[in-house]
Amino acid sequence: MKCRACGQKAVVNMRQHKLALCKEHYLEWIPEQTGRFIEKYKMFSHEEKVLVAVSGGKDSLSLWDILQRLGYQADGLYICLGIDEGLNYSAESQRLTGKFAAAHSLKLHIVDVQKEYGSTIPEFSLKSHRGRLKPCSVCGLVKRHVMNRVARDFGYDVLATGHNLDDEAAVLFGNTLSWAGEYMLRQGPVLHGNSGLARKVKPLCRIYEREMLAYALLRGIEYIYDECPFSVGSTSIYYKQLLNKLESDRPGAKQTFYLSFLEARRSGLFVERETIQAELHPCTNCGQPTSAPGLCSFCRMMSR
Ligand code: Q46
Ligand code: ZN
Ligand code: ZN
């Protein structure tokens, strides 16, 4: 298999794009593609300040790497969740994130959930009516709150996360199985900011997980191989496996599934619903927007 750009031996073959590339051209192709998607979906400009949520995994570190190679003003935010039993998952991911930031002279904000809010994610989960809130639910609430807070406090225009095509297709698949319309309306490359919330963007949403893996490996990015222990057995992993089976039989199916959804929505499939905008109120404690008057769900959890 030869590189389409130079004819040298290819190291990555992407059946879904009918494209094979050598290392050098692959490492150029991924940032080019990402830059194209950032512009196509009007995610942000070179003048805006971007906050990248970095977990220490291959996707978020690669995203940070790509954004700085493309010349964007991108700082990092690492949220220490305190998930350490057995695996040292949080400690190790923080170490690798810090190492990456230092090696590239990038600015990194670190928020330690236990130090700032009094408990780790597993502890919050245990305390919530004896585990009624699963760790991932608590984690989602906390991460969203912290990301919004840091973006607001430090004046970032936009928050970028490392979700790749496999992540997005799995979420869409889950939402489609239950026709979760409200969620489908909000899913996409860009979630526009409002009432003091930064815009949220997913610059890697059209790049396959294995393409990101190849990028991280070929760039020599040191990332945490272990998945978070709470992700074991999750439905999203199950959906990813189903979609991988489909993809291996029909290369490109995953991308078509996701892009056709975006296109269907753009051409008006959900148009009536899009005009219905939930009214937002500022949380009486932290000021972040929330759908019901009073406390937001994060502050409600904290007060319990
Ligand atoms: S980090 Fe948090 Fe994920 Fe771990 S506890 Fe669940 S949500 S699985 S992306
Ligand atoms: Zn080449
Ligand atoms: Zn609040």
Short mmCIF file of C-alpha atoms and ligand atoms in Angstrom, two decimals:
data_model
loop_
_atom_site.label_atom_id
_atom_site.label_comp_id
_atom_site.label_asym_id
_atom_site.label_seq_id
_atom_site.Cartn_x
_atom_site.Cartn_y
_atom_site.Cartn_z
CA MET A 1 0.00 0.00 0.00
CA LYS A 2 1.46 3.34 -1.08
CA CYS A 3 0.93 6.86 0.26
CA ARG A 4 -1.41 8.73 -2.04
CA ALA A 5 0.56 11.95 -1.59
CA CYS A 6 4.16 10.80 -2.16
CA GLY A 7 4.16 7.14 -3.21
CA GLN A 8 6.27 6.03 -0.22
CA LYS A 9 5.15 3.11 1.92
CA ALA A 10 1.85 3.96 3.64
CA VAL A 11 1.50 3.39 7.39
CA VAL A 12 -2.22 4.15 7.70
CA ASN A 13 -4.88 2.75 5.42
CA MET A 14 -8.35 4.26 5.82
CA ARG A 15 -10.80 2.10 3.93
CA GLN A 16 -13.63 4.43 4.91
CA HIS A 17 -11.95 7.28 3.00
CA LYS A 18 -10.25 5.07 0.38
CA LEU A 19 -7.03 6.76 1.43
CA ALA A 20 -3.62 5.48 2.51
CA LEU A 21 -0.86 7.79 3.77
CA CYS A 22 2.72 7.64 5.02
CA LYS A 23 3.59 8.91 8.48
CA GLU A 24 4.62 12.37 7.36
CA HIS A 25 1.52 12.97 5.25
CA TYR A 26 -0.81 11.42 7.81
CA LEU A 27 0.50 13.79 10.48
CA GLU A 28 -0.29 16.68 8.14
CA TRP A 29 -3.65 15.31 7.01
CA ILE A 30 -5.23 15.06 10.49
CA PRO A 31 -4.64 18.74 11.43
CA GLU A 32 -5.72 19.83 7.92
CA GLN A 33 -8.97 17.92 8.31
CA THR A 34 -9.53 19.26 11.82
CA GLY A 35 -8.88 22.82 10.64
CA ARG A 36 -11.39 22.33 7.83
CA PHE A 37 -14.08 21.13 10.23
CA ILE A 38 -13.38 24.02 12.64
CA GLU A 39 -14.03 26.42 9.76
CA LYS A 40 -16.91 24.51 8.19
CA TYR A 41 -18.90 24.44 11.42
CA LYS A 42 -17.71 27.94 12.45
CA MET A 43 -16.37 26.63 15.74
CA PHE A 44 -13.93 29.45 16.53
CA SER A 45 -11.45 31.86 14.98
CA HIS A 46 -7.77 32.47 15.58
CA GLU A 47 -8.70 35.57 17.57
CA GLU A 48 -10.78 33.65 20.12
CA LYS A 49 -9.52 32.06 23.33
CA VAL A 50 -10.11 28.32 23.45
CA LEU A 51 -10.19 26.17 26.58
CA VAL A 52 -9.51 22.51 25.82
CA ALA A 53 -10.82 19.97 28.32
CA VAL A 54 -7.95 17.49 28.63
CA SER A 55 -8.32 14.16 30.38
CA GLY A 56 -4.89 12.69 29.64
CA GLY A 57 -6.41 10.38 27.01
CA LYS A 58 -5.33 10.16 23.38
CA ASP A 59 -8.19 12.25 21.96
CA SER A 60 -8.01 15.31 24.18
CA LEU A 61 -4.20 15.47 24.21
CA SER A 62 -4.12 15.04 20.43
CA LEU A 63 -6.75 17.76 20.05
CA TRP A 64 -4.64 20.13 22.13
CA ASP A 65 -1.59 19.20 20.05
CA ILE A 66 -3.46 19.80 16.78
CA LEU A 67 -4.88 23.16 17.89
CA GLN A 68 -1.48 24.49 18.84
CA ARG A 69 -0.01 23.20 15.56
CA LEU A 70 -2.78 25.08 13.75
CA GLY A 71 -1.86 28.27 15.63
CA TYR A 72 -4.98 28.59 17.78
CA GLN A 73 -4.84 30.14 21.27
CA ALA A 74 -5.65 27.00 23.21
CA ASP A 75 -5.12 26.51 26.93
CA GLY A 76 -5.91 23.29 28.78
CA LEU A 77 -8.19 22.40 31.66
CA TYR A 78 -7.58 19.23 33.63
CA ILE A 79 -10.21 18.21 36.19
CA CYS A 80 -8.90 15.82 38.81
CA LEU A 81 -11.83 13.52 39.60
CA GLY A 82 -10.14 11.53 42.34
CA ILE A 83 -10.69 8.15 40.66
CA ASP A 84 -7.69 6.34 41.98
CA GLU A 85 -8.60 3.09 43.69
CA GLY A 86 -6.38 0.36 42.32
CA LEU A 87 -5.47 1.94 39.02
CA ASN A 88 -4.23 5.42 39.95
CA TYR A 89 -6.32 6.56 37.01
CA SER A 90 -6.60 10.24 37.99
CA ALA A 91 -3.06 10.59 39.30
CA GLU A 92 -1.57 9.07 36.14
CA SER A 93 -3.74 11.03 33.74
CA GLN A 94 -2.86 14.25 35.57
CA ARG A 95 0.84 13.40 35.37
CA LEU A 96 0.69 12.80 31.62
CA THR A 97 -1.37 15.94 31.01
CA GLY A 98 1.09 18.04 33.03
CA LYS A 99 4.00 16.51 31.17
CA PHE A 100 2.46 17.30 27.78
CA ALA A 101 1.71 20.90 28.80
CA ALA A 102 5.26 21.42 30.09
CA ALA A 103 6.86 19.87 27.00
CA HIS A 104 4.93 22.23 24.72
CA SER A 105 5.00 25.26 27.06
CA LEU A 106 1.20 25.36 27.17
CA LYS A 107 -0.95 26.87 29.90
CA LEU A 108 -2.87 24.31 31.96
CA HIS A 109 -5.58 24.99 34.54
CA ILE A 110 -5.97 22.22 37.11
CA VAL A 111 -9.09 21.84 39.22
CA ASP A 112 -8.98 19.21 41.94
CA VAL A 113 -12.58 18.27 42.70
CA GLN A 114 -11.83 16.97 46.17
CA LYS A 115 -9.84 20.04 47.21
CA GLU A 116 -12.38 22.49 45.81
CA TYR A 117 -15.66 20.73 46.55
CA GLY A 118 -14.80 18.45 49.44
CA SER A 119 -15.24 14.98 47.89
CA THR A 120 -13.98 12.87 45.00
CA ILE A 121 -16.39 11.65 42.31
CA PRO A 122 -16.75 8.15 43.85
CA GLU A 123 -17.38 9.75 47.27
CA PHE A 124 -20.02 12.12 45.90
CA SER A 125 -21.73 9.13 44.32
CA LEU A 126 -21.72 7.16 47.59
CA LYS A 127 -23.08 10.13 49.51
CA SER A 128 -25.93 10.75 47.07
CA HIS A 129 -28.79 8.93 48.79
CA ARG A 130 -26.52 5.89 49.22
CA GLY A 131 -25.35 5.75 45.63
CA ARG A 132 -28.50 6.79 43.80
CA LEU A 133 -26.41 8.98 41.53
CA LYS A 134 -24.02 6.75 39.61
CA PRO A 135 -20.38 7.95 39.43
CA CYS A 136 -20.78 8.86 35.73
CA SER A 137 -23.85 11.00 36.45
CA VAL A 138 -22.04 12.86 39.22
CA CYS A 139 -18.97 13.13 37.03
CA GLY A 140 -20.96 14.63 34.15
CA LEU A 141 -22.57 17.20 36.45
CA VAL A 142 -19.28 18.17 38.07
CA LYS A 143 -17.29 18.34 34.83
CA ARG A 144 -19.93 20.49 33.15
CA HIS A 145 -20.06 22.85 36.11
CA VAL A 146 -16.27 23.17 36.39
CA MET A 147 -15.75 23.67 32.66
CA ASN A 148 -18.36 26.42 32.53
CA ARG A 149 -16.96 28.05 35.63
CA VAL A 150 -13.35 28.12 34.43
CA ALA A 151 -14.40 29.33 30.97
CA ARG A 152 -16.42 32.16 32.53
CA ASP A 153 -13.88 33.12 35.21
CA PHE A 154 -10.94 33.27 32.80
CA GLY A 155 -12.76 34.76 29.82
CA TYR A 156 -12.61 31.87 27.33
CA ASP A 157 -14.85 32.22 24.28
CA VAL A 158 -15.16 28.54 23.61
CA LEU A 159 -14.76 25.17 25.27
CA ALA A 160 -13.38 22.33 23.13
CA THR A 161 -13.64 18.63 23.95
CA GLY A 162 -11.96 15.65 22.30
CA HIS A 163 -15.10 13.68 21.31
CA ASN A 164 -14.37 11.71 18.15
CA LEU A 165 -16.68 10.24 15.53
CA ASP A 166 -17.03 6.94 17.40
CA ASP A 167 -18.12 8.80 20.55
CA GLU A 168 -20.63 10.88 18.65
CA ALA A 169 -22.01 7.97 16.64
CA ALA A 170 -22.46 5.91 19.84
CA VAL A 171 -24.35 8.73 21.58
CA LEU A 172 -26.49 9.28 18.51
CA PHE A 173 -27.18 5.55 18.25
CA GLY A 174 -28.32 5.43 21.89
CA ASN A 175 -30.51 8.49 21.43
CA THR A 176 -32.01 7.08 18.25
CA LEU A 177 -32.91 3.79 19.93
CA SER A 178 -35.12 5.70 22.33
CA TRP A 179 -35.88 8.63 20.01
CA ALA A 180 -34.59 11.00 22.64
CA GLY A 181 -35.48 14.09 20.65
CA GLU A 182 -34.35 16.69 23.18
CA TYR A 183 -30.88 15.17 23.29
CA MET A 184 -30.71 14.77 19.52
CA LEU A 185 -31.51 18.44 19.11
CA ARG A 186 -28.53 19.40 21.22
CA GLN A 187 -26.07 16.93 19.73
CA GLY A 188 -23.70 18.32 17.15
CA PRO A 189 -20.27 19.79 16.46
CA VAL A 190 -21.25 23.13 18.04
CA LEU A 191 -23.49 23.93 20.98
CA HIS A 192 -24.02 27.67 20.98
CA GLY A 193 -23.40 29.51 24.22
CA ASN A 194 -26.10 31.47 25.97
CA SER A 195 -26.72 33.35 29.20
CA GLY A 196 -23.10 33.35 30.26
CA LEU A 197 -22.25 29.85 29.01
CA ALA A 198 -19.29 29.41 26.68
CA ARG A 199 -19.86 27.83 23.26
CA LYS A 200 -19.00 24.13 23.24
CA VAL A 201 -17.30 22.55 20.25
CA LYS A 202 -16.06 19.11 19.17
CA PRO A 203 -13.39 19.64 16.51
CA LEU A 204 -12.68 15.87 16.19
CA CYS A 205 -16.31 14.84 15.72
CA ARG A 206 -15.68 13.62 12.16
CA ILE A 207 -12.46 11.76 12.87
CA TYR A 208 -12.60 8.04 13.62
CA GLU A 209 -11.29 6.78 16.94
CA ARG A 210 -8.69 4.61 15.25
CA GLU A 211 -7.51 7.62 13.24
CA MET A 212 -6.99 9.52 16.50
CA LEU A 213 -5.18 6.53 17.95
CA ALA A 214 -2.85 6.44 14.94
CA TYR A 215 -2.26 10.19 15.26
CA ALA A 216 -1.34 9.97 18.96
CA LEU A 217 1.00 7.02 18.35
CA LEU A 218 2.71 8.50 15.31
CA ARG A 219 3.12 11.88 17.04
CA GLY A 220 4.64 10.12 20.05
CA ILE A 221 2.05 11.57 22.43
CA GLU A 222 2.18 9.85 25.81
CA TYR A 223 -1.39 9.29 26.97
CA ILE A 224 -3.17 7.14 29.52
CA TYR A 225 -4.00 3.73 28.00
CA ASP A 226 -6.38 2.65 30.73
CA GLU A 227 -9.99 3.65 30.44
CA CYS A 228 -11.70 5.10 33.49
CA PRO A 229 -12.71 2.07 35.64
CA PHE A 230 -16.31 3.31 35.68
CA SER A 231 -16.57 3.03 31.91
CA VAL A 232 -16.27 -0.78 32.06
CA GLY A 233 -19.47 -2.41 30.88
CA SER A 234 -21.11 0.90 29.94
CA THR A 235 -23.79 1.01 27.26
CA SER A 236 -21.75 3.47 25.23
CA ILE A 237 -18.97 0.89 24.90
CA TYR A 238 -21.54 -1.71 23.86
CA TYR A 239 -22.93 0.64 21.20
CA LYS A 240 -19.40 1.33 19.96
CA GLN A 241 -18.83 -2.42 19.55
CA LEU A 242 -22.06 -2.77 17.57
CA LEU A 243 -21.12 0.13 15.34
CA ASN A 244 -17.62 -1.28 14.86
CA LYS A 245 -19.14 -4.50 13.60
CA LEU A 246 -21.23 -2.52 11.15
CA GLU A 247 -18.23 -0.45 10.11
CA SER A 248 -16.06 -3.47 9.45
CA ASP A 249 -18.72 -4.91 7.13
CA ARG A 250 -19.46 -1.57 5.54
CA PRO A 251 -16.56 0.88 5.75
CA GLY A 252 -17.86 4.40 6.15
CA ALA A 253 -21.19 3.42 7.74
CA LYS A 254 -20.41 5.14 11.01
CA GLN A 255 -19.55 8.39 9.31
CA THR A 256 -22.63 8.23 7.10
CA PHE A 257 -24.84 7.61 10.13
CA TYR A 258 -23.54 10.71 11.92
CA LEU A 259 -23.26 13.03 8.92
CA SER A 260 -26.68 12.09 7.57
CA PHE A 261 -28.14 12.96 10.94
CA LEU A 262 -26.48 16.39 10.89
CA GLU A 263 -27.69 16.91 7.34
CA ALA A 264 -31.26 15.80 8.12
CA ARG A 265 -31.40 18.20 11.00
CA ARG A 266 -29.89 21.02 8.96
CA SER A 267 -32.46 20.53 6.25
CA GLY A 268 -35.32 20.86 8.72
CA LEU A 269 -36.17 17.44 10.11
CA PHE A 270 -36.40 18.92 13.61
CA VAL A 271 -37.33 22.42 12.58
CA GLU A 272 -40.49 22.77 14.62
CA ARG A 273 -38.77 21.68 17.78
CA GLU A 274 -35.84 23.99 17.22
CA THR A 275 -38.03 27.02 17.72
CA ILE A 276 -38.94 25.86 21.21
CA GLN A 277 -36.33 27.26 23.55
CA ALA A 278 -36.44 26.39 27.21
CA GLU A 279 -36.36 29.50 29.36
CA LEU A 280 -33.21 29.64 31.48
CA HIS A 281 -32.78 31.21 34.91
CA PRO A 282 -29.51 31.92 36.72
CA CYS A 283 -28.84 29.49 39.58
CA THR A 284 -29.35 31.36 42.85
CA ASN A 285 -26.05 30.02 44.18
CA CYS A 286 -23.48 29.81 41.36
CA GLY A 287 -25.13 31.94 38.69
CA GLN A 288 -24.87 29.34 35.89
CA PRO A 289 -28.04 29.00 33.80
CA THR A 290 -30.53 26.34 34.79
CA SER A 291 -33.95 25.38 33.45
CA ALA A 292 -35.91 25.66 36.71
CA PRO A 293 -35.77 28.70 39.00
CA GLY A 294 -33.67 28.14 42.15
CA LEU A 295 -30.57 25.97 42.40
CA CYS A 296 -28.95 24.24 39.40
CA SER A 297 -28.53 20.46 39.58
CA PHE A 298 -24.85 20.77 40.55
CA CYS A 299 -25.64 23.08 43.50
CA ARG A 300 -28.60 20.89 44.49
CA MET A 301 -26.25 17.91 44.70
CA MET A 302 -23.70 19.95 46.69
CA SER A 303 -26.32 21.14 49.15
CA ARG A 304 -27.37 17.56 49.83
S1 Q46 B 1 -14.53 9.79 33.56
FE1 Q46 B 1 -16.40 10.23 34.65
FE2 Q46 B 1 -16.20 9.08 32.25
FE3 Q46 B 1 -15.17 7.85 34.41
S2 Q46 B 1 -16.69 8.45 35.93
FE4 Q46 B 1 -17.84 7.98 34.08
S3 Q46 B 1 -18.00 9.93 33.15
S4 Q46 B 1 -16.39 6.87 32.79
S5 Q46 B 1 -15.98 10.06 30.33
ZN ZN B 2 3.50 10.40 1.88
ZN ZN B 3 -25.57 26.39 40.70
#
